[in-house]
Amino acid sequence: MSRHVKPAPHEGDVRFTFGVHPKEHVTDHGLAPYYAMDSLIKEWGDRWETEGKPAEEIQFQGETWATCFDYSKSGLDPWDNPDFELEQVREFQFYFVSKDSPTYEGVRADRDKRVKGGTITVRPRWPDLRSDGEPVSVPDYGAPYIDVQVQASNIPHETYLTLVKRVMDAYGIHSRYFDHPHPDSHIDDLAYYVRLKRSESGPLYAPDGPIARAHTLIQGDRSGYRKHVENHTKIPGYYVTATVEDEKAGELVRGHSLGKELKHYYPEEPQQYAPDEAPYHPKFEVSYQTSRTDQTVRWDDLEDARRELEETILNSLEWAGLATTAASDAFVEFDPYWDVVNTHKSRKLVKCPLPEIEDEQEHRVMQLWGDMTEADRDVTELLLTDGGKVSPQEAAEKTGNTYRTIREVTNRMEGLIRHTYGELELESKKIQQELLKRVRAAGDRFEQEIGSAAMELADVAEERARDAWSRLRREYAISSVDRDDCRKLLKVGYQPADREEARNILREIKTTYQEHVESIMAGVHVVVTLADGTRRRVRDLEQAFQKSVESQQREARHNQQAREIFDFEAWKAAGCPPADEWDTG
């Protein structure tokens, strides 16, 4: 079993295609389910006025769910086909909400906020689809079909298809229509989250935390899409987010390929909640961004997408110095939509690549800085100050250099300047910041700053490999927290069986921390809770076990004194042999 916490599913948006299928053994039902839904309108008759919208209850995932059926205009022109006899083309909605959810308001499903719930929208599709005579861009399979969109929150994404069947069954629509979604069925939105205690989540949104640094280090200066928002107006960490494009995802975790958003956030009015209420504490969420991903994520790819998003969450926690197992007390156990348990799935944790990326980019700047020509500096300053896209020709005109010189600069400055699609830009936000800092500092002393900059780089780029400490933190679910009453607090999530095991763990923590993190441990406190609930706090790791050392020294002195006053000759004369002649049998 994995020792990594299982993030909770949050929002999801899946588009299923039913009615057509490329496999010959699968029956194509076409618009049959759509016609069945249209019949519901007629069958309900006058009850639309007397009773309102049709409503049914279903059992799903061990809970009771309220559902209701509705329809709306689609804006589509009727299909010009003898088999299509409907005068109006409608879309159908099925609303659903868990009645066991603490946020259920006791009203009809379409009127509820559906915090744990959502909507199923059904749209008809056929060849040469039109609206007001104009073509509508949808997949054309040469036959009619239906598009079934499921938008939901706080429901396991893998259960969406089962949910569709259960809802349709409740309204007398054969679930067999929904047995075989077309392979083109795809995912438009997918999000997972963990909820951390307010006092624990700071390292995630800190200026040097994984959210901010991911944006600074791997996003290009101008190309593609860049988004980093820090809103601390209502509370520290109120809304902090960064977007990573698909082509950069593999730089965070090798093998990842989805565009995604990393987000630390609170509800709109966090001050309305008390510490024992889940919304008082923030969520850390990673969501798939379809607009930032070139590839289409199919329904059949759900498990791979889930793995990537969950691994991004777990690695971000790890890089921020937070524990990644359910045993950690950093997580909020009273979130009504999240069971804090470890996942059964294998999840990959990697060493944080951000320091290496940062060191590499600083090294590039330093390596090229000393050899910069005047033309190099002109182009660099242009890229730092110009707000738009810069082509080599524009760079030549604005700097007064020839086009050939600009091309030579681009080749010479490879690693700092990226040349793509006829445009020049700096490789990353980090390189932009490093260059800007050095240009501003150097001024007319362009080359005189090289020596001091090299010394600065050596300090910043110092390798700080802490693999042994990282392994120990994962093994015992150790979280690192900055507190006012101590320099650093290490909280052990693992619960030792007894005081002896706790003592051994504390010794291991002290030794490993001192060897791989910092030699001076004064002001570092450790908190550990035993299996019986007993809580122990070591208030200074520097002084931990000092009493034991003193006791051992006292015992050694006592034994030495005993040996000095003991009369061994009298012992032997009395017929007692020395110890090395004792018969141990």
XYZ file of C-alpha atoms in Angstrom:
585
model
C 0.000 0.000 0.000
C 1.229 3.484 -0.845
C 2.204 5.736 2.045
C 1.026 8.799 0.165
C -2.191 10.618 0.965
C -5.036 10.274 -1.525
C -6.180 13.703 -2.803
C -9.897 14.345 -3.110
C -11.686 14.763 -6.447
C -13.040 18.268 -6.910
C -14.459 19.638 -10.146
C -14.873 17.597 -13.306
C -16.224 18.185 -16.795
C -16.500 15.170 -19.130
C -18.003 15.071 -22.629
C -19.310 11.610 -23.549
C -20.342 10.661 -27.077
C -23.054 7.987 -27.331
C -25.006 6.526 -30.234
C -22.085 5.872 -32.601
C -19.047 3.669 -32.165
C -16.226 2.536 -34.463
C -16.367 -1.098 -33.333
C -18.700 -3.284 -35.364
C -19.955 -5.355 -32.417
C -21.268 -2.214 -30.664
C -24.831 -1.300 -31.595
C -25.297 2.285 -32.792
C -28.398 3.662 -31.045
C -28.204 7.047 -32.754
C -30.772 9.485 -31.330
C -32.873 6.816 -29.586
C -32.049 8.084 -26.044
C -32.706 11.653 -27.189
C -36.174 10.724 -28.469
C -36.866 8.971 -25.136
C -36.029 12.190 -23.286
C -38.237 14.231 -25.586
C -41.078 11.810 -24.785
C -40.650 12.621 -21.084
C -41.811 16.162 -21.784
C -45.023 14.951 -23.380
C -45.639 12.229 -20.786
C -45.381 14.714 -17.941
C -48.116 16.764 -19.627
C -50.081 19.122 -17.377
C -47.945 18.198 -14.390
C -45.339 20.671 -15.609
C -47.794 23.322 -14.399
C -49.281 21.542 -11.372
C -46.280 19.673 -9.953
C -43.286 21.342 -11.551
C -40.332 19.533 -13.047
C -40.137 15.717 -12.888
C -37.999 14.589 -9.923
C -36.676 11.199 -8.825
C -34.470 9.847 -6.050
C -31.635 7.418 -6.723
C -29.115 5.477 -4.663
C -25.515 6.054 -5.670
C -22.186 5.558 -3.889
C -24.025 4.552 -0.713
C -25.945 7.831 -0.570
C -29.415 9.093 -1.517
C -29.490 11.613 -4.360
C -32.183 14.027 -5.465
C -32.509 14.506 -9.224
C -34.768 16.444 -11.546
C -35.324 16.716 -15.298
C -35.579 19.894 -17.379
C -35.153 21.117 -20.940
C -34.147 24.273 -22.825
C -33.867 25.569 -26.368
C -30.759 24.471 -28.215
C -30.647 27.076 -30.963
C -30.104 24.310 -33.540
C -32.053 23.968 -36.755
C -34.167 20.774 -37.076
C -32.386 17.977 -38.919
C -33.375 17.778 -42.570
C -33.977 14.038 -42.479
C -37.228 12.044 -42.774
C -36.372 10.143 -39.588
C -36.355 13.367 -37.563
C -39.929 14.434 -36.837
C -39.394 16.963 -34.035
C -40.280 20.570 -34.725
C -38.117 21.938 -31.898
C -34.570 20.914 -31.120
C -34.087 20.921 -27.363
C -31.291 20.284 -24.934
C -32.074 18.234 -21.832
C -30.725 18.720 -18.329
C -30.650 16.269 -15.447
C -29.701 17.880 -12.126
C -28.412 15.789 -9.229
C -27.314 16.447 -5.646
C -26.444 14.267 -2.674
C -29.099 14.548 0.029
C -26.520 13.251 2.527
C -24.200 16.180 1.849
C -23.991 18.689 4.754
C -24.589 21.489 2.255
C -27.810 20.039 0.818
C -30.545 22.655 1.251
C -33.574 20.349 1.082
C -34.886 21.849 -2.153
C -35.378 20.492 -5.649
C -32.083 19.476 -7.262
C -32.036 22.286 -9.825
C -32.519 24.883 -7.063
C -29.759 23.524 -4.818
C -26.173 24.780 -5.008
C -25.166 21.171 -5.692
C -21.843 21.430 -3.838
C -21.775 17.661 -4.004
C -23.631 17.185 -7.238
C -23.870 18.593 -10.715
C -25.636 18.557 -14.081
C -25.935 16.176 -17.025
C -26.633 18.027 -20.287
C -27.708 16.096 -23.396
C -27.353 17.634 -26.879
C -28.304 16.043 -30.219
C -25.799 15.830 -33.064
C -26.068 14.796 -36.732
C -24.276 15.379 -40.058
C -24.352 18.934 -41.426
C -25.485 20.397 -38.094
C -26.659 24.002 -38.442
C -27.894 26.938 -36.380
C -29.812 29.706 -38.164
C -28.576 28.179 -41.381
C -24.909 28.449 -40.422
C -22.718 25.321 -39.971
C -21.970 24.287 -36.389
C -18.503 22.893 -35.743
C -18.927 19.488 -34.081
C -17.415 16.059 -34.832
C -19.121 14.465 -37.830
C -19.272 10.668 -37.711
C -21.594 10.373 -40.676
C -24.486 9.379 -38.404
C -26.573 10.933 -35.606
C -25.463 10.708 -31.973
C -25.787 12.520 -28.646
C -23.282 14.576 -26.705
C -23.634 13.968 -22.946
C -21.788 16.471 -20.777
C -21.306 15.711 -17.079
C -20.261 18.650 -14.904
C -19.919 17.797 -11.232
C -17.973 18.471 -8.061
C -16.836 16.399 -5.095
C -17.707 13.118 -6.841
C -15.066 10.569 -7.931
C -14.492 11.207 -11.623
C -14.274 7.528 -12.462
C -17.909 7.105 -11.366
C -19.356 9.659 -13.826
C -20.387 7.042 -16.391
C -22.096 4.908 -13.756
C -23.882 8.019 -12.499
C -25.251 8.765 -15.982
C -26.675 5.249 -16.235
C -28.231 5.438 -12.758
C -29.928 8.768 -13.484
C -31.248 7.618 -16.867
C -32.631 4.440 -15.336
C -34.582 6.534 -12.838
C -36.422 8.240 -15.720
C -37.124 5.061 -17.678
C -34.361 5.582 -20.258
C -32.475 2.353 -20.960
C -29.011 2.418 -19.440
C -27.771 0.164 -22.272
C -27.750 3.262 -24.476
C -24.783 4.436 -22.397
C -22.745 1.222 -22.185
C -20.172 2.133 -24.841
C -18.971 5.738 -25.028
C -17.182 6.595 -28.250
C -13.352 6.583 -27.927
C -13.422 10.319 -28.694
C -15.202 10.998 -25.385
C -12.938 13.433 -23.591
C -12.224 15.397 -20.424
C -12.465 19.201 -20.341
C -11.838 19.773 -16.634
C -10.310 17.680 -13.882
C -9.178 18.786 -10.430
C -7.934 17.200 -7.210
C -7.137 18.808 -3.881
C -5.953 18.392 -0.324
C -7.010 20.645 2.530
C -4.295 21.743 4.936
C -4.556 23.421 8.292
C -4.163 27.163 8.031
C -1.057 27.069 10.226
C 0.665 24.511 7.977
C 0.139 25.662 4.379
C 2.410 28.725 4.308
C 5.395 27.034 2.599
C 3.237 26.293 -0.454
C 2.466 29.932 -1.273
C 5.657 31.479 0.104
C 7.759 33.589 -2.316
C 10.231 30.703 -2.525
C 7.512 28.025 -2.472
C 6.680 25.634 -5.316
C 3.837 27.744 -6.759
C 5.842 30.943 -7.201
C 9.078 29.244 -8.189
C 7.418 27.029 -10.799
C 6.185 30.178 -12.532
C 9.478 32.044 -12.212
C 11.789 29.270 -13.326
C 10.053 27.368 -16.095
C 7.818 29.890 -17.843
C 9.260 31.721 -20.832
C 9.624 35.475 -20.854
C 7.092 36.109 -23.626
C 6.106 32.956 -25.514
C 3.050 30.916 -24.647
C 0.800 31.608 -21.698
C 1.972 32.894 -18.321
C -0.170 33.404 -15.265
C 0.852 33.932 -11.673
C -1.531 35.584 -9.225
C -0.856 36.405 -5.580
C -3.814 37.870 -3.712
C -3.244 38.204 0.036
C -5.850 40.923 0.604
C -8.180 39.051 2.946
C -5.714 36.612 4.480
C -2.165 35.415 3.706
C -2.417 32.890 0.908
C -5.990 33.914 0.081
C -5.564 33.175 -3.632
C -2.171 32.171 -5.029
C -1.956 30.404 -8.366
C 0.443 29.594 -11.192
C -0.182 27.947 -14.547
C 2.249 25.479 -16.123
C 1.932 24.809 -19.846
C 2.041 21.274 -21.204
C 5.471 21.685 -22.795
C 6.890 22.706 -19.405
C 5.138 20.045 -17.298
C 7.959 17.548 -17.781
C 10.426 20.013 -16.255
C 8.590 19.732 -12.951
C 8.101 15.954 -12.982
C 9.661 13.882 -15.741
C 7.017 12.158 -17.836
C 4.274 14.688 -17.114
C 2.644 16.293 -20.146
C -0.530 18.122 -19.082
C -0.997 21.857 -18.778
C -2.119 22.498 -15.235
C -2.850 25.100 -12.592
C -1.404 24.956 -9.073
C -3.657 26.860 -6.689
C -3.706 27.638 -2.964
C -6.953 29.318 -1.976
C -9.649 30.027 0.606
C -13.400 30.510 0.152
C -14.589 33.999 -0.732
C -15.087 35.084 2.889
C -12.727 32.983 5.058
C -13.344 35.132 8.135
C -16.897 33.757 8.348
C -15.663 30.351 9.488
C -14.375 29.000 12.792
C -11.241 26.825 13.147
C -13.357 23.683 13.541
C -15.020 24.300 10.155
C -13.320 23.005 7.015
C -13.549 26.269 4.947
C -11.522 28.033 7.662
C -8.573 26.125 6.232
C -7.218 26.436 2.673
C -7.232 23.998 -0.206
C -4.226 23.198 -2.333
C -5.519 22.112 -5.723
C -4.026 21.037 -9.039
C -6.304 21.097 -12.064
C -5.939 20.055 -15.683
C -6.071 23.038 -18.050
C -7.403 21.984 -21.436
C -6.630 25.402 -22.955
C -2.965 25.001 -21.963
C -2.661 21.439 -23.319
C -2.268 20.606 -27.001
C -3.270 16.972 -26.680
C -6.846 15.886 -25.992
C -7.319 13.912 -22.791
C -9.731 11.103 -23.592
C -12.088 9.459 -21.134
C -9.934 6.340 -21.427
C -6.952 8.442 -20.277
C -8.602 9.363 -16.969
C -6.351 7.229 -14.782
C -3.165 8.634 -16.327
C -4.436 12.196 -15.945
C -5.428 11.541 -12.344
C -1.992 10.102 -11.589
C -0.248 13.173 -13.026
C -2.380 15.663 -11.096
C -2.063 13.736 -7.829
C 1.699 13.421 -8.282
C 1.929 17.177 -8.808
C 0.094 17.726 -5.512
C 2.258 15.247 -3.615
C 5.528 16.516 -5.040
C 4.576 20.124 -4.304
C 3.872 19.165 -0.692
C 7.190 17.349 -0.543
C 9.120 20.277 -2.030
C 7.483 22.636 0.454
C 8.692 20.533 3.368
C 5.244 19.163 4.195
C 4.484 15.519 4.892
C 2.749 13.512 2.184
C 1.113 10.732 4.181
C -2.305 10.516 5.768
C -0.605 10.124 9.149
C 0.409 13.785 9.090
C -1.629 16.122 11.277
C -1.114 18.886 8.694
C -4.278 17.775 6.895
C -7.838 18.724 7.848
C -9.634 15.537 8.823
C -13.097 17.120 9.057
C -13.460 18.115 5.407
C -16.873 16.583 4.545
C -15.783 15.750 0.991
C -12.382 14.227 1.693
C -11.400 11.104 3.591
C -7.790 11.544 4.701
C -6.431 8.114 3.800
C -3.445 6.834 1.873
C -3.946 5.842 -1.733
C -3.612 2.261 -2.953
C -2.155 3.595 -6.199
C 1.544 3.962 -6.912
C 2.623 7.587 -6.968
C 6.054 8.924 -7.980
C 7.900 11.434 -5.817
C 10.999 13.078 -7.274
C 13.710 15.335 -5.994
C 12.649 18.956 -6.393
C 13.962 20.110 -9.792
C 13.439 23.803 -9.082
C 16.771 24.452 -7.287
C 18.604 22.666 -10.114
C 16.734 24.683 -12.754
C 17.471 27.845 -10.798
C 21.165 27.017 -10.419
C 21.430 26.089 -14.103
C 19.817 29.322 -15.230
C 21.961 31.422 -12.896
C 24.986 29.574 -14.239
C 23.975 30.406 -17.816
C 23.756 34.088 -16.931
C 27.116 34.042 -15.162
C 28.801 32.007 -17.894
C 27.848 34.435 -20.645
C 27.926 37.626 -18.596
C 31.671 38.121 -18.713
C 31.902 37.616 -22.474
C 29.076 39.971 -23.461
C 29.832 42.398 -26.241
C 28.210 45.798 -26.577
C 25.772 44.301 -29.095
C 24.926 41.525 -26.645
C 24.160 44.100 -24.006
C 22.020 46.165 -26.396
C 19.861 43.155 -27.281
C 19.629 42.072 -23.641
C 18.461 45.498 -22.501
C 15.966 45.612 -25.367
C 14.433 42.299 -24.327
C 14.304 43.449 -20.716
C 12.533 46.700 -21.483
C 10.468 46.065 -24.626
C 6.918 45.012 -23.882
C 6.067 43.176 -27.115
C 7.361 40.414 -29.335
C 10.724 41.275 -30.855
C 11.849 39.907 -34.207
C 15.522 39.878 -35.215
C 14.793 42.639 -37.748
C 13.085 44.805 -35.106
C 15.973 44.194 -32.725
C 18.404 45.350 -35.417
C 16.436 48.533 -36.069
C 15.980 49.420 -32.389
C 19.592 48.773 -31.367
C 21.261 50.205 -34.470
C 22.985 46.893 -35.255
C 22.848 44.941 -38.487
C 20.588 41.940 -38.948
C 23.674 39.729 -39.197
C 24.973 41.052 -35.874
C 21.633 40.251 -34.224
C 21.819 36.689 -35.531
C 25.358 36.389 -34.143
C 24.132 37.699 -30.788
C 21.322 35.133 -30.782
C 23.721 32.278 -31.479
C 26.264 33.511 -28.938
C 23.610 34.024 -26.255
C 22.005 30.596 -26.630
C 20.715 29.579 -23.232
C 19.666 33.106 -22.348
C 17.827 34.157 -25.510
C 15.326 31.896 -27.246
C 14.755 32.331 -30.984
C 11.491 30.745 -32.148
C 9.102 31.518 -34.995
C 11.090 34.588 -36.031
C 10.906 36.144 -32.558
C 13.402 36.703 -29.769
C 12.649 36.336 -26.070
C 14.422 35.526 -22.839
C 14.381 31.841 -21.862
C 12.495 32.293 -18.593
C 11.222 34.737 -16.008
C 14.124 33.706 -13.781
C 16.703 34.616 -16.413
C 14.888 37.899 -16.967
C 15.175 38.689 -13.251
C 18.848 37.679 -13.073
C 19.799 39.768 -16.097
C 17.772 42.734 -14.913
C 19.436 42.591 -11.518
C 22.918 42.490 -13.023
C 22.318 45.158 -15.670
C 20.922 47.535 -13.069
C 23.742 46.804 -10.652
C 26.528 47.102 -13.217
C 25.504 50.261 -15.006
C 28.612 51.704 -16.664
C 30.758 49.227 -14.738
C 29.482 46.409 -16.952
C 32.527 44.170 -16.534
C 33.605 45.294 -13.061
C 30.631 43.542 -11.476
C 31.640 40.126 -12.773
C 33.829 39.177 -9.828
C 31.272 39.986 -7.136
C 28.483 38.413 -9.174
C 30.488 35.189 -9.447
C 30.881 35.042 -5.673
C 27.150 35.647 -5.247
C 26.376 32.884 -7.708
C 28.633 30.444 -5.885
C 26.677 31.040 -2.680
C 23.256 30.794 -4.292
C 24.036 27.717 -6.382
C 25.515 25.692 -3.503
C 24.296 22.111 -3.743
C 22.094 21.185 -0.833
C 21.326 17.524 -1.378
C 19.208 16.201 1.493
C 18.136 12.815 0.218
C 18.560 11.085 3.598
C 16.497 13.738 5.365
C 13.822 13.569 2.650
C 13.533 9.813 3.069
C 13.243 10.135 6.841
C 10.569 12.825 6.497
C 8.500 10.609 4.233
C 8.967 7.566 6.480
C 7.727 9.315 9.630
C 5.447 11.946 7.979
C 7.489 14.849 9.347
C 6.229 18.379 8.617
C 8.436 21.435 9.030
C 6.649 24.519 10.397
C 7.899 28.008 11.250
C 6.536 29.189 14.598
C 6.842 32.285 16.756
C 7.790 30.296 19.873
C 10.730 28.481 18.255
C 12.991 28.725 15.243
C 11.456 25.661 13.602
C 8.971 23.007 14.665
C 9.207 19.470 13.309
C 5.871 17.646 13.660
C 6.008 13.839 13.452
C 2.842 12.383 11.923
C 3.806 8.770 12.575
C 2.641 7.547 16.022
C 5.191 5.382 17.863
C 3.859 2.400 19.814
C 5.636 3.365 23.062
C 8.130 5.751 24.630
C 11.088 3.599 23.636
C 10.177 3.698 19.935
C 9.554 7.439 20.208
C 12.970 7.884 21.763
C 14.652 5.950 18.943
C 12.827 8.016 16.326
C 13.825 11.277 17.992
C 17.467 10.141 18.066
C 17.265 9.310 14.357
C 15.694 12.689 13.598
C 18.403 14.532 15.522
C 21.251 12.666 13.831
C 19.863 12.928 10.294
C 18.803 16.573 10.654
C 22.235 17.541 11.978
C 24.077 15.689 9.201
C 21.930 16.676 6.224
C 20.105 19.905 7.075
C 22.059 22.075 9.501
C 24.633 21.436 12.184
C 23.237 24.021 14.602
C 19.956 22.737 15.987
C 19.312 25.252 18.743
C 15.694 26.403 18.598
C 14.524 23.377 16.607
C 11.636 21.683 18.416
C 10.066 18.287 17.734
C 6.525 17.152 18.543
C 5.552 13.473 18.504
C 2.292 11.808 19.594
C 2.302 8.196 20.791
C -0.296 5.642 19.770
C -2.020 6.012 23.157
C -2.456 9.757 22.574
C 0.427 10.879 24.794
C 2.054 13.968 23.314
C 5.732 14.706 23.760
C 7.555 17.866 22.730
C 11.322 18.144 22.648
C 11.811 21.869 23.065
C 15.366 22.068 21.821
C 16.850 19.414 19.553
C 20.323 20.737 20.340
C 19.927 19.742 23.994
C 17.967 16.527 23.371
C 19.385 13.470 25.134
C 21.952 15.547 27.021
C 20.584 14.233 30.314
C 21.180 10.710 29.100
C 24.802 11.543 28.308
C 25.283 13.040 31.764
C 23.747 9.938 33.357
C 26.129 7.714 31.410
C 29.080 9.830 32.526
C 27.979 9.598 36.175
C 27.611 5.834 35.858
C 31.094 5.549 34.321
C 32.612 7.553 37.181
C 30.791 5.398 39.724
C 32.061 2.172 38.152
C 35.619 3.488 38.056
C 35.465 4.378 41.764
C 34.082 0.924 42.578
C 36.935 -0.763 40.751
C 39.511 1.362 42.588
C 38.280 0.408 46.095
C 37.464 -3.262 45.411
C 39.932 -5.781 47.053
C 40.380 -8.454 44.384
C 43.030 -10.362 46.400
C 40.617 -10.781 49.280
C 37.976 -11.882 46.792
C 40.279 -14.619 45.447
C 41.452 -15.693 48.894
C 37.855 -16.206 49.808
C 37.597 -18.769 47.030
C 35.899 -16.548 44.422
C 37.722 -16.776 41.050
C 38.158 -13.787 38.759
C 35.472 -13.125 36.168
C 37.418 -14.640 33.269
C 37.510 -17.977 35.128
C 33.799 -18.122 35.900
C 31.948 -21.148 34.679
C 28.976 -19.811 32.755
C 27.365 -23.241 32.470
